[in-house]
XYZ file of C-alpha atoms in Angstrom:
682
model
C -16.357 65.899 100.869
C -19.699 64.424 101.897
C -18.086 61.103 102.902
C -15.471 62.866 105.040
C -18.142 64.892 106.807
C -20.239 61.790 107.503
C -17.184 59.996 108.893
C -16.384 62.895 111.218
C -20.021 63.124 112.290
C -20.176 59.415 113.127
C -16.947 59.657 115.154
C -18.275 62.643 117.093
C -21.514 60.833 117.798
C -19.650 57.776 119.057
C -17.535 59.962 121.369
C -20.474 61.872 122.858
C -19.517 60.957 126.432
C -16.104 62.598 125.970
C -17.362 65.941 124.654
C -17.373 67.529 128.093
C -13.632 66.924 128.466
C -13.016 69.602 125.835
C -14.717 72.350 127.858
C -11.638 73.110 130.029
C -9.534 73.030 126.848
C -11.779 75.640 125.236
C -11.729 77.722 128.424
C -7.926 77.597 128.376
C -7.889 78.470 124.658
C -9.680 81.724 125.449
C -7.042 82.533 128.076
C -4.281 81.703 125.606
C -5.760 84.001 122.940
C -5.645 86.881 125.436
C -1.915 86.394 126.027
C -1.178 86.147 122.292
C -2.624 89.585 121.567
C -0.065 92.375 120.965
C -2.036 94.881 123.044
C -4.767 95.088 125.646
C -8.198 94.372 124.114
C -10.960 96.897 124.862
C -13.463 95.668 127.402
C -16.412 96.810 125.294
C -15.543 94.302 122.562
C -15.708 91.464 125.071
C -19.052 92.740 126.381
C -20.482 92.896 122.839
C -19.320 89.325 122.169
C -20.917 88.107 125.410
C -24.218 89.817 124.628
C -24.117 88.520 121.040
C -23.503 84.969 122.274
C -26.481 85.173 124.644
C -28.678 86.551 121.851
C -27.664 83.769 119.448
C -28.332 81.162 122.151
C -31.918 82.449 122.391
C -32.350 82.521 118.603
C -30.865 79.016 118.113
C -32.442 77.425 121.181
C -34.207 74.818 119.033
C -31.165 73.970 116.891
C -28.900 71.676 118.977
C -25.973 71.428 116.491
C -25.619 75.212 116.405
C -25.964 75.400 120.193
C -23.062 72.961 120.599
C -20.847 75.198 118.463
C -22.057 78.242 120.370
C -21.254 76.508 123.674
C -17.701 75.904 122.460
C -17.320 79.576 121.520
C -18.923 80.606 124.816
C -16.366 78.604 126.822
C -13.517 80.272 124.946
C -15.125 83.655 125.540
C -15.527 82.840 129.244
C -11.815 82.059 129.554
C -10.928 85.252 127.694
C -13.195 87.348 129.928
C -11.858 85.670 133.076
C -8.224 86.585 132.412
C -9.163 90.026 131.046
C -11.060 90.951 134.199
C -8.304 89.623 136.448
C -5.679 91.581 134.515
C -7.677 94.803 134.738
C -8.225 94.311 138.460
C -4.487 93.822 139.077
C -3.617 96.753 136.797
C -5.710 99.002 139.025
C -3.495 98.052 141.977
C -0.215 98.882 140.206
C 1.752 101.990 141.091
C 4.846 103.858 139.852
C 8.095 102.981 141.583
C 9.821 105.741 143.592
C 13.088 106.593 141.791
C 15.332 106.944 144.828
C 16.198 105.243 148.095
C 13.507 105.971 150.600
C 12.454 105.426 154.166
C 9.310 103.322 154.361
C 6.996 101.845 156.925
C 5.101 98.770 155.751
C 3.382 95.557 156.722
C 4.924 92.177 155.876
C 2.422 90.322 153.693
C 4.607 87.233 153.147
C 8.167 86.009 153.601
C 10.352 83.704 151.539
C 13.910 83.412 150.201
C 15.495 84.549 146.933
C 17.708 82.438 144.674
C 20.767 83.396 146.759
C 19.139 82.113 149.939
C 18.611 85.600 151.419
C 15.430 86.449 153.309
C 12.836 88.284 151.229
C 9.802 90.262 152.400
C 6.672 91.083 150.444
C 5.513 94.469 151.733
C 2.173 96.241 151.422
C 0.465 99.216 153.162
C 3.598 101.307 152.556
C 4.080 104.844 153.953
C 6.986 107.241 153.489
C 8.815 109.356 156.078
C 6.050 111.983 156.076
C 3.354 109.373 156.621
C 2.022 109.575 153.053
C 0.768 106.344 151.548
C 2.991 104.757 148.896
C 0.736 102.731 146.588
C 1.745 99.286 145.430
C 3.119 96.023 146.754
C 6.878 95.367 146.708
C 9.224 92.454 147.297
C 12.383 93.456 149.155
C 15.462 91.281 149.721
C 17.403 91.564 152.982
C 21.131 91.395 153.504
C 20.899 90.649 157.194
C 19.398 87.518 158.726
C 16.502 88.282 161.013
C 14.529 85.119 161.833
C 12.150 87.040 164.100
C 10.409 88.800 161.216
C 7.156 87.169 160.187
C 3.986 87.856 158.214
C 1.592 90.403 159.698
C 4.325 92.418 161.409
C 4.870 96.068 160.576
C 8.433 97.237 159.968
C 10.482 100.284 159.051
C 13.511 100.328 156.776
C 15.359 102.216 154.062
C 15.086 100.477 150.703
C 15.960 100.942 147.055
C 13.018 99.958 144.838
C 13.043 99.077 141.135
C 10.372 98.488 138.481
C 9.497 94.917 137.592
C 12.271 93.148 135.672
C 11.402 92.648 131.998
C 12.398 90.246 129.254
C 16.038 90.631 128.223
C 15.752 89.303 124.651
C 12.960 88.756 122.113
C 11.161 85.519 122.898
C 12.646 85.489 126.386
C 10.869 84.898 129.665
C 8.722 87.868 130.731
C 9.641 88.280 134.388
C 7.391 91.323 134.743
C 4.341 89.328 133.663
C 4.838 86.755 136.410
C 5.374 89.464 139.037
C 2.335 91.379 137.776
C 0.049 88.407 138.424
C 1.578 87.999 141.859
C 0.257 91.494 142.549
C 3.697 93.120 142.731
C 4.510 96.665 141.617
C 8.280 96.275 141.903
C 11.153 94.785 143.820
C 14.259 96.002 145.591
C 16.618 95.527 148.487
C 16.990 96.919 151.982
C 19.939 99.238 152.608
C 19.352 99.440 156.364
C 18.310 97.234 159.240
C 14.668 96.173 159.320
C 13.056 97.164 162.622
C 9.645 96.017 163.901
C 7.130 98.774 164.707
C 3.503 99.034 165.783
C 0.951 98.556 163.011
C -1.326 101.504 162.202
C -4.212 99.616 160.623
C -6.311 96.729 161.951
C -5.937 93.339 160.293
C -8.875 91.705 158.531
C -9.868 88.125 159.298
C -8.723 86.971 155.851
C -5.307 88.602 156.263
C -4.974 87.224 159.762
C -5.556 83.679 158.513
C -3.021 84.249 155.732
C -0.445 85.621 158.166
C -0.936 82.764 160.627
C -0.558 80.214 157.837
C 2.644 81.811 156.580
C 3.998 82.068 160.129
C 3.310 78.337 160.615
C 5.085 77.581 157.344
C 8.121 79.644 158.352
C 8.265 77.958 161.755
C 8.338 74.570 160.014
C 11.221 75.758 157.810
C 13.165 77.067 160.820
C 12.596 73.792 162.669
C 13.883 71.789 159.697
C 16.983 74.011 159.485
C 17.661 73.473 163.192
C 17.425 69.672 162.951
C 19.145 68.812 159.661
C 22.446 69.754 157.981
C 22.139 72.652 155.486
C 21.994 70.679 152.210
C 19.530 68.107 153.525
C 17.472 70.817 155.257
C 17.200 72.874 152.062
C 15.675 70.002 150.049
C 13.500 68.881 152.975
C 12.118 72.416 153.274
C 11.292 72.283 149.559
C 9.272 69.042 149.744
C 7.694 69.746 153.123
C 7.086 73.499 153.041
C 7.478 74.441 149.380
C 10.526 76.667 149.989
C 13.210 76.211 147.309
C 15.134 79.429 147.954
C 17.647 77.806 150.294
C 18.739 75.026 147.953
C 22.425 75.468 146.963
C 22.865 76.203 143.224
C 24.981 73.060 142.663
C 22.316 70.742 144.121
C 19.551 72.540 142.229
C 21.515 72.154 138.992
C 22.038 68.425 139.696
C 18.296 67.911 140.130
C 17.579 69.747 136.883
C 20.204 67.918 134.851
C 19.168 64.518 136.187
C 15.478 65.130 135.458
C 14.411 65.046 139.124
C 13.627 68.756 139.454
C 9.912 67.863 139.749
C 10.679 66.300 143.144
C 11.567 69.751 144.512
C 8.167 71.198 143.587
C 5.230 69.973 145.652
C 2.874 68.391 143.135
C 0.945 65.205 142.428
C 3.778 62.931 143.545
C 3.935 64.425 147.030
C 0.223 65.080 147.514
C -0.857 61.621 146.352
C 1.728 59.890 148.549
C 0.817 61.950 151.610
C -2.930 61.410 151.106
C -2.505 57.746 150.169
C -0.275 56.977 153.139
C -2.704 58.704 155.494
C -5.606 56.816 153.927
C -4.031 53.386 154.392
C -2.623 54.258 157.830
C -6.083 55.125 159.185
C -7.618 52.018 157.566
C -4.930 49.907 159.228
C -5.637 51.441 162.644
C -9.373 50.818 162.274
C -8.767 47.243 161.121
C -6.811 46.593 164.334
C -9.960 47.364 166.355
C -12.609 44.789 165.236
C -15.637 46.540 166.808
C -14.837 49.725 164.896
C -14.064 47.858 161.680
C -17.422 46.050 161.832
C -19.506 49.087 162.730
C -17.942 51.910 160.670
C -16.969 52.275 157.023
C -13.195 52.465 157.374
C -12.730 53.541 153.756
C -14.813 56.702 154.145
C -13.328 57.581 157.528
C -9.847 57.206 156.040
C -10.840 59.459 153.138
C -11.884 62.218 155.582
C -8.532 62.039 157.391
C -6.696 62.016 154.049
C -8.557 65.180 152.991
C -7.589 66.813 156.285
C -3.853 66.036 155.987
C -3.887 67.085 152.317
C -5.375 70.456 153.298
C -2.741 70.951 155.992
C -0.002 69.983 153.542
C -1.355 72.425 150.951
C -1.335 75.313 153.426
C 2.138 74.552 154.759
C 3.510 74.158 151.233
C 2.553 77.698 150.193
C -0.173 76.569 147.752
C 1.810 76.906 144.512
C 0.042 76.005 141.238
C 1.278 72.370 141.100
C 0.213 71.890 144.714
C -3.215 73.425 143.983
C -3.711 71.103 141.019
C -2.606 68.081 143.031
C -4.848 69.040 145.961
C -7.898 69.540 143.750
C -7.323 66.183 142.073
C -6.776 64.490 145.431
C -9.919 66.127 146.804
C -11.973 64.915 143.830
C -10.552 61.387 144.160
C -11.293 61.221 147.883
C -14.756 62.714 147.333
C -15.302 59.871 144.887
C -14.423 57.446 147.692
C -16.920 59.163 150.007
C -19.694 59.018 147.394
C -18.848 55.518 146.098
C -17.899 56.782 142.627
C -14.997 56.114 140.307
C -12.184 58.301 141.549
C -9.343 58.571 139.027
C -10.445 59.373 135.480
C -10.041 61.931 132.723
C -13.055 63.758 134.177
C -11.105 64.244 137.399
C -8.242 65.996 135.661
C -10.690 68.016 133.534
C -12.434 69.360 136.639
C -9.081 70.067 138.298
C -7.865 72.011 135.259
C -11.076 74.028 135.026
C -11.057 74.969 138.718
C -7.387 76.015 138.659
C -7.880 78.109 135.508
C -11.045 79.697 136.862
C -9.283 80.781 140.051
C -5.864 81.569 138.533
C -6.246 81.910 134.745
C -2.682 83.192 134.380
C -1.456 79.747 135.463
C -2.089 78.533 131.890
C 1.115 80.094 130.537
C 3.299 78.828 133.398
C 5.595 75.835 133.025
C 4.333 74.327 136.303
C 0.710 74.149 135.139
C 1.582 72.905 131.667
C 4.027 70.206 132.735
C 2.030 68.887 135.685
C -1.217 68.590 133.718
C 0.547 67.156 130.663
C 2.101 64.393 132.756
C -1.131 63.487 134.554
C -3.270 63.551 131.388
C -0.793 61.308 129.576
C -0.649 58.835 132.487
C -4.429 58.662 132.843
C -4.874 58.187 129.090
C -2.279 55.409 129.089
C -3.651 53.508 132.072
C -7.242 53.882 130.885
C -6.242 51.478 128.129
C -3.972 49.172 130.168
C -5.455 49.038 133.675
C -7.296 45.726 133.075
C -4.354 43.952 131.355
C -2.104 45.031 134.243
C -4.548 43.671 136.801
C -4.781 40.356 134.933
C -0.982 40.166 134.859
C -0.731 40.697 138.627
C -3.374 38.047 139.239
C -1.697 35.619 136.870
C -4.830 35.485 134.782
C -6.835 33.669 137.501
C -7.608 35.435 140.757
C -6.615 33.410 143.825
C -5.056 30.481 141.900
C -1.495 31.818 141.770
C 1.107 31.018 144.415
C 1.877 33.903 146.739
C 5.566 34.032 145.766
C 4.605 34.226 142.089
C 2.232 37.084 142.811
C 4.918 38.795 144.923
C 7.391 38.539 142.050
C 4.800 39.927 139.663
C 4.032 42.834 142.006
C 7.726 43.700 142.421
C 8.259 43.468 138.676
C 5.160 45.587 138.045
C 6.445 48.181 140.534
C 9.796 48.533 138.762
C 8.192 48.410 135.323
C 5.534 50.879 136.485
C 8.179 53.396 137.534
C 9.974 53.054 134.216
C 6.840 53.154 132.074
C 5.197 55.968 134.053
C 8.404 57.977 133.980
C 8.805 57.400 130.250
C 5.229 58.543 129.597
C 5.521 61.580 131.877
C 8.919 62.480 130.407
C 7.619 62.295 126.838
C 4.517 64.303 127.779
C 6.552 67.068 129.432
C 9.419 67.078 126.904
C 7.925 69.796 124.634
C 7.422 72.108 127.616
C 10.925 71.421 128.901
C 12.311 72.365 125.484
C 10.118 75.453 125.145
C 10.591 76.884 128.647
C 14.013 75.611 129.740
C 15.881 74.915 126.464
C 17.229 71.541 127.558
C 16.642 67.794 127.571
C 17.502 65.543 130.532
C 18.590 62.273 128.916
C 18.766 59.977 131.950
C 15.499 60.914 133.645
C 14.309 57.278 133.775
C 17.536 56.142 135.411
C 17.288 58.857 138.075
C 13.624 58.075 138.781
C 14.178 54.315 138.975
C 17.090 54.741 141.392
C 15.372 57.314 143.614
C 11.769 56.027 143.405
C 12.024 53.431 146.208
C 13.813 55.921 148.487
C 11.128 58.552 147.907
C 8.199 56.120 148.149
C 9.345 54.003 151.096
C 11.481 56.357 153.184
C 11.159 60.074 152.445
C 7.399 60.552 151.994
C 6.197 58.134 154.735
C 8.369 59.817 157.342
C 7.475 63.237 155.961
C 3.848 62.385 156.762
C 4.745 61.008 160.190
C 6.875 64.081 160.881
C 3.968 66.403 160.058
C 1.688 64.435 162.383
C 4.199 64.425 165.260
C 5.476 67.985 164.816
C 2.770 69.615 166.993
C 3.881 67.337 169.854
C 7.615 67.961 169.396
C 8.274 64.272 168.665
C 9.244 64.569 165.006
C 13.040 64.918 165.215
C 13.798 61.269 164.468
C 11.359 61.378 161.526
C 13.096 64.424 160.072
C 16.483 62.750 160.438
C 15.249 59.732 158.486
C 13.854 62.070 155.827
C 17.219 63.833 155.743
C 18.971 60.482 155.304
C 16.779 59.705 152.296
C 17.374 63.195 150.910
C 21.145 62.745 151.166
C 20.876 59.501 149.166
C 18.737 61.189 146.494
C 21.202 64.105 146.358
C 23.989 61.604 145.686
C 21.913 59.949 142.944
C 21.231 63.254 141.181
C 24.912 64.222 141.393
C 25.911 60.874 139.855
C 23.303 60.939 137.082
C 23.948 64.578 136.165
C 27.673 63.818 135.848
C 27.108 61.066 133.254
C 28.297 61.913 129.722
C 25.606 63.670 127.698
C 23.153 63.801 130.607
C 22.111 67.356 129.785
C 21.519 68.554 126.232
C 20.811 72.266 125.536
C 18.387 72.889 122.655
C 16.664 75.859 121.032
C 13.028 76.532 121.883
C 10.373 75.753 119.331
C 8.081 78.659 118.243
C 4.942 79.192 120.323
C 2.738 77.934 117.494
C 4.725 74.695 117.408
C 4.033 74.131 121.096
C 0.321 74.763 120.498
C 0.298 72.136 117.719
C 1.868 69.617 120.090
C -0.620 70.434 122.854
C -3.643 70.127 120.571
C -2.287 66.911 119.072
C -1.631 65.456 122.519
C -5.098 66.385 123.782
C -6.703 64.900 120.664
C -4.800 61.682 121.311
C -5.598 61.564 125.038
C -9.240 62.663 125.127
C -10.786 60.689 122.278
C -11.110 56.911 122.551
C -11.799 55.765 118.980
C -9.192 55.180 116.272
C -9.415 58.737 114.955
C -7.519 59.824 118.040
C -4.305 58.746 116.277
C -4.611 61.834 114.059
C -3.216 63.616 117.115
C 0.221 62.281 116.188
C 0.126 64.524 113.115
C -0.132 67.629 115.291
C 2.624 66.374 117.608
C 4.905 65.583 114.669
C 4.263 68.963 113.030
C 4.928 70.725 116.326
C 8.321 69.087 116.768
C 9.194 69.884 113.150
C 8.671 73.564 114.031
C 11.992 73.442 115.909
C 13.585 73.698 112.465
C 11.984 77.151 112.184
C 13.709 78.342 115.354
C 16.535 80.682 114.427
C 19.464 81.609 116.626
C 20.217 85.356 116.353
C 23.521 86.576 114.994
C 23.753 89.213 117.716
C 22.023 90.243 120.946
C 22.089 93.731 122.484
C 20.714 94.576 125.927
C 18.370 97.446 126.780
C 21.214 99.795 127.783
C 23.130 98.973 124.574
C 26.297 98.278 126.565
C 26.280 94.455 126.562
C 26.602 92.431 123.362
C 26.641 88.805 122.278
C 27.559 87.570 118.799
C 27.338 84.143 117.178
C 30.549 82.249 116.493
C 31.099 79.989 113.492
C 30.259 77.026 115.765
C 26.808 78.508 116.479
C 27.734 79.385 120.065
C 26.705 82.823 121.336
C 29.767 84.691 122.596
C 29.107 87.395 125.184
C 31.648 90.172 124.726
C 33.642 91.231 127.809
C 31.668 93.576 130.060
C 31.385 94.043 133.804
C 28.185 93.223 135.623
C 24.979 92.076 133.932
C 25.658 88.469 134.964
C 21.939 87.756 135.111
C 21.422 88.845 131.494
C 24.411 86.774 130.401
C 22.981 83.649 132.046
C 19.609 84.195 130.364
C 21.227 84.730 126.960
C 23.314 81.563 127.254
C 20.323 79.511 128.349
C 17.835 80.788 125.776
C 20.249 80.357 122.855
C 21.384 76.893 124.032
C 24.974 78.111 124.265
C 27.666 76.818 126.584
C 29.883 79.229 128.466
C 33.395 79.768 127.159
C 36.188 77.411 128.145
C 39.680 78.655 129.046
C 40.973 78.551 125.462
C 37.949 80.440 124.122
C 38.207 83.043 126.870
C 41.840 83.616 125.956
C 40.928 83.985 122.283
C 38.140 86.442 123.043
C 40.431 88.477 125.269
C 42.933 88.714 122.426
C 40.244 89.884 119.981
C 38.830 92.436 122.428
C 42.266 93.896 123.216
C 43.068 94.225 119.455
C 46.037 91.846 119.692
C 44.761 88.870 117.675
C 42.064 87.685 115.290
C 40.466 84.261 114.864
C 38.129 84.556 111.843
C 37.749 80.764 111.585
C 36.128 80.889 115.045
C 34.611 84.375 115.336
C 34.269 86.931 112.529
C 34.995 89.888 114.804
C 37.778 92.411 114.978
C 38.098 95.300 117.395
C 39.842 98.627 117.683
C 40.075 100.961 120.659
C 36.490 102.198 120.411
C 34.414 99.512 118.703
C 34.215 95.982 117.316
C 33.021 95.066 113.815
C 31.078 91.820 113.410
C 30.862 90.204 109.950
C 31.945 93.493 108.423
C 28.497 95.032 108.959
C 27.514 95.234 112.637
C 29.470 97.830 114.611
C 29.373 97.479 118.404
C 30.693 100.463 120.360
C 32.523 99.649 123.576
C 31.107 102.766 125.225
C 27.574 101.721 124.234
C 25.440 101.676 121.122
C 25.414 99.742 117.852
C 25.146 100.374 114.112
C 24.185 98.024 111.284
C 25.396 99.030 107.820
C 25.996 102.525 109.193
C 22.502 102.906 110.656
C 21.945 103.195 114.384
C 20.053 100.304 116.001
C 17.196 101.271 118.408
C 18.375 99.032 121.242
C 17.584 101.498 124.039
C 14.155 102.483 122.707
C 13.314 98.839 122.023
C 14.583 97.694 125.477
C 17.067 95.368 123.765
C 17.056 93.597 120.427
C 18.184 90.591 118.403
C 19.851 90.916 114.981
C 19.438 88.293 112.244
C 21.881 88.450 109.311
C 21.127 85.888 106.602
C 23.273 86.841 103.624
C 21.891 90.026 102.111
C 18.720 89.708 104.212
C 19.001 91.523 107.508
C 16.385 92.001 110.182
C 16.155 92.864 113.824
C 13.458 92.416 116.460
C 13.275 94.542 119.587
C 12.069 93.261 122.929
C 9.314 95.886 122.911
C 8.061 94.715 119.505
C 8.017 91.137 120.764
C 6.197 91.662 124.061
C 3.762 94.326 122.846
C 2.090 96.848 125.129
C 0.332 95.084 127.974
C -0.666 95.948 131.530
C 2.481 94.340 132.942
C 5.030 96.128 130.735
C 3.694 99.656 130.315
């Protein structure tokens, strides 16, 4: 025991310079603990812990080892308090949803598009027909197309509002949690025309800036739609203005299956290319004017311009979490150029993570934050070890003594190899999150990235930058058309790759604790530099083994107890015939890694449902006029409701449930039991 402790102590001492990299991890751990709790923690407990930590810091002020441990606990407590305070603040702005259609007057806080491509308005400052204030903030989809509506306008309409959508199965995505942290009280749709009216209240400076920024973003989207064909315009709007709502479902599915979905979300790839291209473009211009090049530091001037274009790009893009992370990292890198310091390092990503979590602590549980930071951390950790060998390879071992054509060949080879290696590293780093959040694996990601990389790097992003610079002068049309040409080529690549055999493999999610083991193992491997970092592989291995603990339910029942899914002998979840609820069906199929029925299976299911036939070798289900019996124990009533071994299942009270039948052992888990009682689902 003593020898082990001494070994750990010596390793920690040797890694002293890397200790600070764990502070954002500890801050995030505190946020994660908050989300794992089954109910809202009392604020007084947090206050007692904060006061106790301060008291212990005073008592132990002369005992450095204890202070280090206390600092670690304090960072976790700070993250916990950060998300707790933000949640309580947003909870105070929530409001009950009116139960009926109603006339409202409201101000448009933001505009975007839903997954069907319809215009969507985020409304606040609501008032009813009698002029009474309606508390809350709501997102309303429109059926009509009205391009004249923009942020800051006041409108009147008749709308049907609904509470925030909740999870539709245990372990499923909590839609209400995401909407809660967006500040929404509910959603709905307009049942009348939306008419502009005069605003009653003055607009603050902050709101005015927000409205002007959103109006600029929408004008960019409209301009793109006017210049390019619909499919090319939809993807161009995504990479230039952060608007993915207009992308056709088939193209979006191709990008996901091919592993290029990250291209549609403005992140490090886009921000680094835009900033880098601007940086080298300005340096080139200065180099063409010798008096300027001799008198001024072109590198620092270029960094200032790169910061400016990155800021503009962030605002136009809508400032989503990946774009925020990329902007913060780019800002730190360019600040390093201005201050003559090392720019890209693990400290850079640590600061970026801490700033994002401090401002938006709820980002921690989002797939965008997790996947973008995982990819960047893995790439930095990899190239920290191989940057010098790569440089020696490009120089042929002796700087300046290698023929130019040899160096050119090496550079081209390094470019292709760099794309493959970087993609492999990023794909491996993001694989656990892809499995956990999206229940799939894209097999040919490297092929798609290698084929599309040159098009993105040499055509799409350079002319995206030039288009942004020329847009204020109305001279950007030819740039947008070249971007559209590149987009059409990338669309063709994704369609080809996604159509390859086995390109898309559905899988079950690992348990949340398995993902945490992988994250901790990966961070241990990436942050430490000595040999003990390889112990991180143990956590990664154990986390992937947890997939074996993931169990597919035998049956799923929705919150109204009128939609059912049962597991066939093949392991596929079969949704029983029912009208509507297509959204729930899609979620069930995706979360249980089940394919939709083919024609033969549909015919079989129809025969079972109509009491004409039975196929016990495929599905242990038989039906009569009123109900269906699954495995001789679970009775599903066609009019609604379910019984297990003669006992009624609390599907309605539990807002849906999953049934597990393992021999004589039977259990069920309701959605309410799984999500607990939190601010966003009360």
